[in-house]
Amino acid sequence: HYSGLEEAVYRNIQACKELAQTTRTAYGPNGMNKMVINHLEKLFVTNDAATILRELEVQHPAAKMLVMASHMQEQEVGDGTNFVLVFAGVLLELAEDLLRMGLSVSEASYILIAVIEGYEKACKKALEILPDLVCCSAKNLRDVEEVASLLHTSVMSKQYGNERFLAKLIAQACVSILPDSGHFNVDNIRVCKIVGAGVSASSVLHGMVFKKETEGDVTSVKDAKIAVYSCPFDGMITETKGTVLIKNAEELMNFSKGEENLMDLQVKAIADSGANVVVTGGKVADMALHYANKYNLMLVRLNSKWDLRRLCKTVGATALPRLTPPTLEEMGHCNSVYLSEVGDTQVVVFKHEKEDGAISTILIRGSTDNLMDDIERAVDDGVNTFKVLTRDKRLVPGGGATEIELAKQITSYGETCPGLDQYAIKKFAEAFEAIPRALAENSGVKANEVISKLYAVHQEGKKNVGFDIEAEAAAVKDMVEAGVLDTYLGKFWGIKLATNAAVTVLRVDQIIMAKPAGGPKPPSGKKDWDEDQND
């Protein structure tokens, strides 16, 4: 017989375990893909936990706590969301075992508090131990080869097999726009996806790429001076309506000629200012297009205001709200603007020849949209990992090496603690085994054999040894030599957020849902009241 408290806690734990189990099989390079169909019936094929959770509609309030923790990890670090889910799920599973070992119903709340306190102590201890497990630090974040080697692990978990090629692309893009201040902005790396060819045909461009065609006849401009307008490229329309009375054909001719002359003067003034490329955020009128061609202006239309803003940032232009000739300060500059064809897709490229541009674009090629979406997520994780390295250059060994070392040291710490806390601390240590276990299971290797080998090697003092996912049997190797490295901040926040989520779920004994207030329902009324009864 369970008390009401235990029953509520068990139900919450069950919901969280099921959610964690969903993403656990997607953990690591050999993780399985999930096919998620969201509420809009859009199909996602991915093993990225952040995407899976974003598209799932999690209803259970306790499970939502885990989702919120993984979202926090996504915002803080940009990678490691699956680690948070798997670790928090296992912490709750082991807390359930401790509760079931409880002596009697009356002691349930006492044991629960002991578990929570034990987990909090163990988390604090884990975060104290973590700096001692740092194996190396990034030396030079402007060296493409070094950065590419540091991004391998992050990209490998999403795109196993393409990680070397993609890590090199991401490194080139990130290093080219890293400012001298070191404040790296993730939004400055753009992704343009074009179906066709293969992943190996992907490339990096310094500047921006838009899947658009040019509006006029001019398709290429060198040493471009760019005027950007947020309004349509058209004549001014009066705000009030007016009536024009035309008495004869000559007046009609003069009326339309006046409009043409005005448009001619406006476009000529833009051309005379020195601008040779015009980017507009609205429609382009036929008459305006005619005069743009007459004065050899290249015309590009961007419907998205976000694209317009990013382009202004890239070329250093100011978006003008009216068709006035731009001043030199308001004009943007780039080396070349040209229309190109990638596969059978027309693209307009704003290219900077010099390396240190404000924005870089990674041009992704692939056979299907789903594949390119997955590569984009891998690129996103790689770029976020680079951003984390600009904040903290420390790295810890991956492949379960850090987790096993933490498990070993926290178990020793648990044995020195008196009271019921020690059981929870030992369970916290055991929870770290879930990471190498998930890697082994997803690689089709006996997990118990891997974990016993890892413990044996770590007892000898080899802290950097982790699970070798490329071996066919249960094998271990030095992760630093293999180049499998995780960011220190990723692990730090992952442990912290997972523990906080698990403890929050354990503290909940009741879920109270606010429903709309009850009351008399409005009368429904008779249907077909206006029809003749005799029919």
Coordinates of C-alpha atoms in Angstrom, one line a residue:
H1 CA 0.0 0.0 0.0
Y2 CA 1.4 3.4 -1.0
S3 CA 0.6 6.6 0.7
G4 CA -0.9 9.4 -1.3
L5 CA 2.6 11.1 -1.4
E6 CA 4.3 8.1 -2.8
E7 CA 1.6 7.5 -5.4
A8 CA 1.8 11.0 -6.7
V9 CA 5.6 10.9 -6.8
Y10 CA 5.6 7.5 -8.6
R11 CA 3.2 8.8 -11.3
N12 CA 5.4 11.9 -11.9
I13 CA 8.5 9.7 -12.1
Q14 CA 6.8 7.3 -14.6
A15 CA 5.9 10.2 -17.0
C16 CA 9.5 11.5 -16.9
K17 CA 11.0 8.1 -17.4
E18 CA 8.9 7.5 -20.5
L19 CA 10.0 10.9 -21.9
A20 CA 13.7 10.2 -21.2
Q21 CA 13.4 6.7 -22.7
T22 CA 12.2 8.3 -26.0
T23 CA 15.4 10.3 -26.4
R24 CA 17.8 7.8 -24.8
T25 CA 17.8 5.5 -27.9
A26 CA 18.8 8.6 -29.9
Y27 CA 21.9 9.3 -27.8
G28 CA 25.4 9.4 -29.4
P29 CA 26.7 9.0 -32.9
N30 CA 25.0 5.6 -33.3
G31 CA 21.7 6.8 -31.9
M32 CA 18.5 5.9 -33.8
N33 CA 16.5 8.5 -35.6
K34 CA 13.0 9.4 -34.6
M35 CA 10.2 10.2 -37.1
V36 CA 8.2 13.0 -35.5
I37 CA 5.0 14.3 -37.0
N38 CA 4.0 17.6 -35.4
H39 CA 0.6 19.2 -34.9
L40 CA 0.9 20.8 -38.4
E41 CA 1.6 17.3 -39.9
K42 CA 5.1 18.3 -40.8
L43 CA 7.5 15.4 -40.8
F44 CA 10.9 15.5 -38.9
V45 CA 13.5 12.7 -39.2
T46 CA 16.1 13.4 -36.6
N47 CA 18.0 12.2 -33.5
D48 CA 18.4 15.7 -32.1
A49 CA 16.7 15.8 -28.7
A50 CA 16.0 19.5 -28.9
T51 CA 14.0 19.2 -32.1
I52 CA 12.2 16.1 -30.9
L53 CA 11.1 17.9 -27.7
R54 CA 10.2 21.1 -29.5
E55 CA 7.9 19.2 -31.9
L56 CA 6.3 16.9 -29.3
E57 CA 3.4 18.2 -27.4
V58 CA 4.2 17.0 -23.9
Q59 CA 1.1 17.2 -21.8
H60 CA 2.2 15.9 -18.4
P61 CA 3.2 18.8 -16.1
A62 CA 6.0 16.8 -14.4
A63 CA 7.5 15.7 -17.8
K64 CA 7.3 19.3 -18.9
M65 CA 9.8 20.1 -16.1
L66 CA 12.4 17.9 -17.9
V67 CA 11.5 19.6 -21.3
M68 CA 12.1 23.0 -19.7
A69 CA 15.4 21.9 -18.3
S70 CA 16.5 20.7 -21.8
H71 CA 15.3 24.0 -23.3
M72 CA 17.4 25.9 -20.7
Q73 CA 20.5 23.7 -21.8
E74 CA 19.7 24.6 -25.4
Q75 CA 19.7 28.3 -24.6
E76 CA 22.7 28.3 -22.3
V77 CA 25.0 26.0 -24.2
G78 CA 23.2 25.1 -27.5
D79 CA 24.1 21.4 -27.2
G80 CA 23.8 18.5 -24.7
T81 CA 20.0 18.6 -24.5
N82 CA 19.8 14.8 -24.7
F83 CA 22.4 14.5 -21.8
V84 CA 20.1 16.5 -19.6
L85 CA 17.0 14.4 -20.4
V86 CA 18.8 11.0 -20.1
F87 CA 20.6 12.0 -16.8
A88 CA 17.4 13.5 -15.2
G89 CA 15.4 10.4 -16.3
V90 CA 17.9 8.0 -14.6
L91 CA 18.1 10.2 -11.5
L92 CA 14.3 9.9 -11.1
E93 CA 14.4 6.1 -11.9
L94 CA 16.9 5.5 -9.1
A95 CA 15.0 7.8 -6.7
E96 CA 12.0 5.5 -7.3
D97 CA 14.2 2.5 -6.2
L98 CA 15.2 4.3 -3.0
L99 CA 11.5 5.1 -2.3
R100 CA 10.5 1.5 -2.8
M101 CA 13.1 0.5 -0.3
G102 CA 11.4 2.7 2.3
L103 CA 10.5 0.9 5.5
S104 CA 7.0 2.0 6.0
V105 CA 4.3 4.4 4.7
S106 CA 4.9 6.9 7.5
E107 CA 8.5 7.3 6.5
A108 CA 7.9 8.1 2.8
S109 CA 8.2 11.8 3.2
Y110 CA 11.3 11.5 5.4
I111 CA 13.0 9.2 2.8
L112 CA 12.0 11.6 0.0
I113 CA 13.7 14.6 1.8
A114 CA 16.8 12.4 2.3
V115 CA 16.9 11.6 -1.4
I116 CA 16.5 15.2 -2.4
E117 CA 19.2 16.4 0.0
G118 CA 21.5 13.6 -1.1
Y119 CA 21.1 14.5 -4.8
E120 CA 21.8 18.2 -4.0
K121 CA 25.0 17.3 -2.1
A122 CA 26.1 14.9 -4.8
C123 CA 25.5 17.6 -7.5
K124 CA 27.5 20.1 -5.6
K125 CA 30.3 17.6 -5.2
A126 CA 30.2 16.7 -8.9
L127 CA 30.6 20.3 -9.9
E128 CA 33.6 20.6 -7.5
I129 CA 35.2 17.6 -9.1
L130 CA 34.6 18.6 -12.7
P131 CA 37.4 21.2 -13.0
D132 CA 39.9 18.5 -12.0
L133 CA 38.8 16.4 -15.0
V134 CA 39.6 19.1 -17.6
C135 CA 42.0 17.4 -20.0
C136 CA 43.0 20.3 -22.3
S137 CA 42.0 23.8 -23.4
A138 CA 41.5 25.4 -26.8
K139 CA 44.7 27.2 -27.6
N140 CA 44.0 29.3 -30.7
L141 CA 40.4 29.9 -31.8
R142 CA 41.6 31.5 -35.1
D143 CA 43.2 28.3 -36.3
V144 CA 40.7 26.6 -38.6
E145 CA 42.3 23.1 -38.2
E146 CA 42.3 23.3 -34.4
V147 CA 38.7 24.6 -34.2
A148 CA 37.6 21.8 -36.6
S149 CA 39.1 19.1 -34.4
L150 CA 37.3 20.6 -31.4
L151 CA 33.9 20.6 -33.2
H152 CA 34.2 16.9 -34.3
T153 CA 32.4 15.5 -31.3
S154 CA 29.5 17.9 -31.4
V155 CA 28.9 17.3 -35.2
M156 CA 29.5 13.6 -35.0
S157 CA 26.5 12.9 -32.7
K158 CA 24.2 14.3 -35.4
Q159 CA 26.1 13.5 -38.7
Y160 CA 28.2 10.4 -38.1
G161 CA 30.4 9.9 -41.1
N162 CA 30.3 13.5 -42.4
E163 CA 31.7 15.0 -39.2
R164 CA 35.2 15.8 -40.6
F165 CA 33.9 17.6 -43.6
L166 CA 31.2 19.5 -41.8
A167 CA 33.4 20.5 -38.8
K168 CA 35.9 22.0 -41.3
L169 CA 33.1 24.0 -43.0
I170 CA 31.7 25.3 -39.6
A171 CA 35.3 26.1 -38.4
Q172 CA 36.0 28.2 -41.6
A173 CA 32.7 30.1 -41.2
C174 CA 33.1 30.8 -37.5
V175 CA 36.8 31.8 -37.6
S176 CA 36.2 34.2 -40.5
I177 CA 33.7 36.3 -38.6
L178 CA 35.2 36.0 -35.1
P179 CA 35.6 39.7 -34.0
D180 CA 38.7 41.0 -32.2
S181 CA 36.6 41.5 -29.1
G182 CA 35.9 37.8 -29.0
H183 CA 32.1 38.3 -28.6
F184 CA 30.8 35.8 -31.1
N185 CA 27.2 36.0 -32.3
V186 CA 25.5 32.7 -33.5
D187 CA 23.1 34.7 -35.7
N188 CA 26.1 35.8 -37.9
I189 CA 26.4 32.3 -39.4
R190 CA 23.6 31.8 -41.9
V191 CA 22.5 28.6 -43.6
C192 CA 21.2 28.3 -47.1
K193 CA 19.8 24.9 -48.1
I194 CA 19.6 23.9 -51.8
V195 CA 18.4 20.5 -52.9
G196 CA 20.8 18.5 -55.2
A197 CA 24.3 17.1 -55.4
G198 CA 25.5 15.6 -52.1
V199 CA 26.7 16.7 -48.6
S200 CA 30.3 16.9 -49.9
A201 CA 29.2 19.7 -52.4
S202 CA 28.4 22.1 -49.5
S203 CA 30.6 25.2 -49.2
V204 CA 31.2 28.4 -47.2
L205 CA 30.7 31.9 -48.6
H206 CA 31.8 35.1 -46.9
G207 CA 28.6 37.2 -47.3
M208 CA 25.0 36.3 -47.8
V209 CA 23.1 34.0 -50.2
F210 CA 19.4 34.4 -51.0
K211 CA 17.3 32.0 -53.0
K212 CA 16.0 34.7 -55.3
E213 CA 16.3 36.0 -58.8
T214 CA 17.2 39.5 -59.8
E215 CA 14.3 41.7 -61.0
G216 CA 16.0 43.6 -63.9
D217 CA 18.5 42.9 -66.7
V218 CA 21.6 43.5 -64.7
T219 CA 22.8 40.2 -63.1
S220 CA 26.3 41.0 -61.9
V221 CA 28.0 44.0 -60.3
K222 CA 31.6 44.3 -59.1
D223 CA 32.6 46.7 -56.3
A224 CA 28.9 47.1 -55.4
K225 CA 27.5 50.2 -53.7
I226 CA 24.1 49.1 -52.3
A227 CA 21.0 51.2 -51.6
V228 CA 18.5 49.4 -49.4
Y229 CA 14.8 50.4 -49.2
S230 CA 12.2 48.9 -46.9
C231 CA 9.4 50.3 -49.1
P232 CA 8.2 49.1 -52.5
F233 CA 10.3 50.3 -55.5
D234 CA 7.4 52.3 -57.0
G235 CA 6.1 55.8 -57.4
M236 CA 4.7 57.6 -54.3
I237 CA 1.0 57.1 -53.7
T238 CA -1.0 60.0 -52.2
E239 CA -2.7 59.2 -48.9
T240 CA -5.9 61.0 -49.9
K241 CA -8.0 60.1 -52.9
G242 CA -8.2 62.8 -55.7
T243 CA -10.3 63.1 -58.8
V244 CA -8.6 64.3 -62.0
L245 CA -10.8 65.6 -64.7
I246 CA -9.3 65.1 -68.2
K247 CA -11.0 66.9 -71.1
N248 CA -9.0 65.7 -74.1
A249 CA -6.4 63.2 -75.3
E250 CA -3.5 65.6 -74.9
E251 CA -4.2 66.1 -71.2
L252 CA -4.3 62.3 -70.8
M253 CA -0.9 61.9 -72.5
N254 CA 0.6 64.7 -70.4
F255 CA -0.8 63.2 -67.1
S256 CA 0.9 59.8 -67.7
K257 CA 4.1 61.5 -68.9
G258 CA 4.3 63.5 -65.7
E259 CA 4.2 60.3 -63.7
E260 CA 6.9 58.8 -66.0
N261 CA 9.2 61.9 -65.6
L262 CA 8.8 61.8 -61.8
M263 CA 9.8 58.1 -61.7
D264 CA 12.7 58.8 -64.1
L265 CA 14.0 61.6 -61.9
Q266 CA 13.8 59.4 -58.7
V267 CA 15.7 56.5 -60.3
K268 CA 18.3 58.8 -61.9
A269 CA 18.9 60.5 -58.5
I270 CA 19.6 57.0 -57.0
A271 CA 22.0 56.2 -59.9
D272 CA 23.7 59.6 -59.6
S273 CA 24.4 59.1 -55.9
G274 CA 26.8 56.3 -56.9
A275 CA 24.6 53.3 -56.1
N276 CA 24.7 50.4 -58.6
V277 CA 22.6 47.8 -56.6
V278 CA 19.1 48.5 -55.2
V279 CA 17.6 46.1 -52.7
T280 CA 13.9 46.6 -51.9
G281 CA 11.6 45.1 -49.4
G282 CA 8.4 45.5 -51.4
K283 CA 7.0 45.0 -54.9
V284 CA 8.8 46.4 -58.0
A285 CA 6.6 48.5 -60.4
D286 CA 7.1 47.8 -64.1
M287 CA 7.9 51.5 -64.8
A288 CA 10.5 51.6 -62.0
L289 CA 12.0 48.4 -63.4
H290 CA 12.2 50.0 -66.9
Y291 CA 14.2 53.0 -65.5
A292 CA 16.4 50.8 -63.3
N293 CA 17.4 48.9 -66.5
K294 CA 17.9 52.2 -68.3
Y295 CA 20.4 53.4 -65.7
N296 CA 22.1 50.0 -65.3
L297 CA 20.9 49.4 -61.7
M298 CA 20.8 45.8 -60.4
L299 CA 17.5 45.2 -58.6
V300 CA 17.0 42.6 -55.9
R301 CA 13.7 42.1 -54.0
L302 CA 13.7 40.5 -50.5
N303 CA 10.3 39.8 -49.0
S304 CA 11.5 39.1 -45.5
K305 CA 12.3 42.0 -43.3
W306 CA 14.7 39.8 -41.3
D307 CA 16.7 39.1 -44.5
L308 CA 16.7 42.9 -45.2
R309 CA 18.0 43.6 -41.7
R310 CA 20.7 41.0 -41.9
L311 CA 21.8 42.2 -45.3
C312 CA 22.0 45.8 -44.0
K313 CA 24.3 44.4 -41.2
T314 CA 26.4 42.5 -43.7
V315 CA 27.0 45.3 -46.2
G316 CA 26.9 48.2 -43.6
A317 CA 23.8 49.9 -45.2
T318 CA 20.9 51.8 -43.7
A319 CA 17.4 50.7 -44.8
L320 CA 15.6 53.8 -46.2
P321 CA 11.8 54.1 -45.8
R322 CA 11.3 56.2 -48.9
L323 CA 12.8 56.3 -52.4
T324 CA 15.2 59.1 -51.7
P325 CA 18.8 59.0 -53.1
P326 CA 21.1 57.5 -50.4
T327 CA 24.1 59.4 -48.9
L328 CA 27.5 57.7 -48.8
E329 CA 27.0 56.8 -45.1
E330 CA 23.6 55.1 -45.9
M331 CA 25.0 53.0 -48.8
G332 CA 26.4 49.6 -48.2
H333 CA 29.5 48.1 -49.9
C334 CA 30.6 44.7 -50.9
N335 CA 33.0 43.2 -53.4
S336 CA 30.5 41.7 -55.8
V337 CA 26.8 41.0 -56.2
Y338 CA 25.9 38.4 -58.8
L339 CA 23.2 36.0 -59.8
S340 CA 24.4 32.4 -59.8
E341 CA 22.8 29.0 -60.3
V342 CA 23.4 26.2 -57.8
G343 CA 21.9 23.0 -59.1
D344 CA 18.8 24.3 -60.8
T345 CA 18.1 27.0 -58.2
Q346 CA 18.8 30.6 -58.9
V347 CA 20.6 32.4 -56.0
V348 CA 21.8 36.0 -55.5
V349 CA 25.2 36.2 -53.8
F350 CA 26.4 39.3 -51.8
K351 CA 30.1 38.4 -51.5
H352 CA 32.9 39.8 -49.4
E353 CA 36.4 38.9 -50.7
K354 CA 38.1 39.7 -47.4
E355 CA 37.9 37.1 -44.7
D356 CA 36.7 39.1 -41.7
G357 CA 33.2 39.9 -42.9
A358 CA 30.2 40.5 -40.6
I359 CA 28.3 37.4 -41.8
S360 CA 29.2 34.0 -43.3
T361 CA 26.8 31.7 -45.1
I362 CA 27.1 27.9 -45.2
L363 CA 25.6 26.6 -48.4
I364 CA 24.2 23.1 -47.6
R365 CA 23.6 20.6 -50.5
G366 CA 21.8 17.3 -50.0
S367 CA 19.5 14.9 -51.7
T368 CA 16.3 15.5 -49.6
D369 CA 14.9 18.3 -47.4
N370 CA 15.0 16.1 -44.3
L371 CA 18.7 15.3 -44.8
M372 CA 19.5 19.0 -45.2
D373 CA 17.4 19.9 -42.1
D374 CA 19.4 17.4 -40.1
I375 CA 22.7 18.8 -41.4
E376 CA 21.5 22.3 -40.5
R377 CA 20.9 21.1 -36.9
A378 CA 24.4 19.6 -36.9
V379 CA 25.8 23.0 -38.1
D380 CA 23.7 24.8 -35.4
D381 CA 25.2 22.5 -32.7
G382 CA 28.8 23.1 -34.1
V383 CA 28.3 26.9 -34.2
N384 CA 27.0 26.8 -30.6
T385 CA 30.0 24.7 -29.5
F386 CA 32.3 27.3 -31.0
K387 CA 30.4 30.1 -29.1
V388 CA 30.8 28.1 -25.8
L389 CA 34.6 27.8 -26.5
T390 CA 34.8 31.6 -26.9
R391 CA 33.4 31.9 -23.4
D392 CA 35.4 29.0 -21.7
K393 CA 38.1 27.1 -23.6
R394 CA 38.3 24.2 -21.2
L395 CA 37.5 20.7 -22.5
V396 CA 36.7 17.4 -20.8
P397 CA 37.1 13.9 -22.3
G398 CA 33.9 12.5 -24.0
G399 CA 32.7 9.0 -24.7
G400 CA 31.6 8.4 -21.1
A401 CA 35.1 9.0 -19.6
T402 CA 34.1 12.1 -17.6
E403 CA 30.9 10.4 -16.3
I404 CA 32.6 7.2 -15.1
E405 CA 35.3 9.2 -13.3
L406 CA 32.6 11.3 -11.6
A407 CA 30.7 8.1 -10.7
K408 CA 33.9 6.6 -9.2
Q409 CA 34.7 9.7 -7.1
I410 CA 31.2 10.5 -6.0
T411 CA 30.7 6.8 -4.8
S412 CA 33.9 7.2 -2.7
Y413 CA 32.4 10.5 -1.3
G414 CA 29.1 8.8 -0.5
E415 CA 30.8 6.3 1.7
T416 CA 32.2 9.0 3.9
C417 CA 28.7 10.6 4.4
P418 CA 26.7 9.5 7.5
G419 CA 22.9 9.2 7.5
L420 CA 20.4 8.3 4.8
D421 CA 22.0 10.8 2.4
Q422 CA 24.7 8.3 1.5
Y423 CA 22.3 6.1 -0.4
A424 CA 21.1 8.9 -2.6
I425 CA 24.7 10.1 -3.2
K426 CA 25.6 6.6 -4.4
K427 CA 22.5 6.4 -6.6
F428 CA 23.5 9.8 -8.1
A429 CA 26.9 8.3 -8.9
E430 CA 25.2 5.3 -10.4
A431 CA 23.1 7.6 -12.6
F432 CA 26.3 8.7 -14.5
E433 CA 26.7 5.2 -15.8
A434 CA 23.6 5.8 -18.0
I435 CA 25.7 7.9 -20.5
P436 CA 28.3 5.2 -21.4
R437 CA 25.5 2.6 -21.1
A438 CA 23.3 4.5 -23.7
L439 CA 26.4 4.8 -26.0
A440 CA 27.1 1.1 -25.7
E441 CA 23.5 0.0 -26.2
N442 CA 23.0 2.2 -29.2
S443 CA 26.2 0.8 -30.7
G444 CA 25.0 -2.8 -30.2
V445 CA 27.6 -3.7 -27.5
K446 CA 27.0 -5.3 -24.1
A447 CA 26.7 -2.3 -21.7
N448 CA 27.7 -4.1 -18.5
E449 CA 30.9 -5.3 -20.1
V450 CA 31.8 -1.7 -21.2
I451 CA 31.1 -0.2 -17.8
S452 CA 33.1 -2.9 -15.9
K453 CA 36.1 -2.3 -18.3
L454 CA 35.8 1.5 -17.9
Y455 CA 35.7 1.2 -14.0
A456 CA 38.8 -1.1 -14.1
V457 CA 40.8 1.3 -16.3
H458 CA 39.7 4.3 -14.2
Q459 CA 40.8 2.6 -11.0
E460 CA 44.3 2.5 -12.4
G461 CA 44.1 6.3 -12.6
K462 CA 43.5 6.7 -16.4
K463 CA 40.9 9.5 -16.2
N464 CA 40.6 10.1 -20.0
V465 CA 39.6 6.6 -21.1
G466 CA 36.1 6.2 -22.5
F467 CA 34.0 3.9 -24.7
D468 CA 35.3 3.3 -28.2
I469 CA 32.2 3.4 -30.4
E470 CA 34.1 2.4 -33.5
A471 CA 35.2 -1.0 -32.2
E472 CA 33.0 -4.0 -32.8
A473 CA 33.3 -5.4 -29.3
A474 CA 33.2 -3.8 -25.9
A475 CA 36.5 -1.8 -26.2
V476 CA 37.8 1.3 -24.5
K477 CA 40.4 3.9 -25.6
D478 CA 42.0 7.3 -24.6
M479 CA 39.5 10.0 -25.6
V480 CA 42.0 12.8 -25.8
E481 CA 44.1 10.8 -28.3
A482 CA 41.0 10.0 -30.3
G483 CA 39.9 13.6 -30.3
V484 CA 36.6 13.0 -28.6
L485 CA 36.1 16.0 -26.4
D486 CA 33.2 17.7 -24.7
T487 CA 33.0 21.3 -23.6
Y488 CA 33.4 21.9 -19.9
L489 CA 30.4 24.3 -19.8
G490 CA 28.2 21.8 -21.6
K491 CA 28.9 19.2 -18.9
F492 CA 28.6 21.8 -16.1
W493 CA 25.2 23.1 -17.1
G494 CA 24.0 19.6 -18.1
I495 CA 24.6 18.2 -14.6
K496 CA 23.2 21.3 -12.9
L497 CA 20.0 21.5 -14.9
A498 CA 19.3 17.8 -14.9
T499 CA 19.7 17.6 -11.1
N500 CA 17.5 20.7 -10.6
A501 CA 14.8 19.2 -12.8
A502 CA 14.9 15.8 -11.0
V503 CA 14.7 17.4 -7.6
T504 CA 11.9 19.7 -8.6
V505 CA 9.8 16.7 -9.8
L506 CA 10.6 14.8 -6.6
R507 CA 9.3 17.8 -4.5
V508 CA 5.9 17.7 -6.2
D509 CA 3.2 15.7 -4.3
Q510 CA 0.1 17.1 -6.0
I511 CA -0.7 18.4 -9.5
I512 CA -3.5 20.9 -9.3
M513 CA -4.9 22.0 -12.6
A514 CA -7.0 25.1 -13.0
K515 CA -10.1 24.4 -15.1
P516 CA -12.5 27.0 -16.5
A517 CA -15.0 28.0 -13.8
G518 CA -18.2 25.9 -13.9
G519 CA -21.6 27.5 -14.1
P520 CA -24.9 27.4 -16.0
K521 CA -24.3 26.8 -19.7
P522 CA -26.1 29.1 -22.1
P523 CA -29.3 27.6 -23.6
S524 CA -28.5 25.8 -26.8
G525 CA -31.9 26.7 -28.5
K526 CA -33.9 24.6 -30.8
K527 CA -32.4 23.8 -34.2
D528 CA -34.4 24.7 -37.3
W529 CA -36.7 27.0 -35.3
D530 CA -37.5 29.1 -38.3
E531 CA -38.7 26.2 -40.5
D532 CA -42.4 25.5 -41.1
Q533 CA -43.6 22.7 -38.8
N534 CA -45.9 21.2 -41.4
D535 CA -43.2 20.2 -43.8

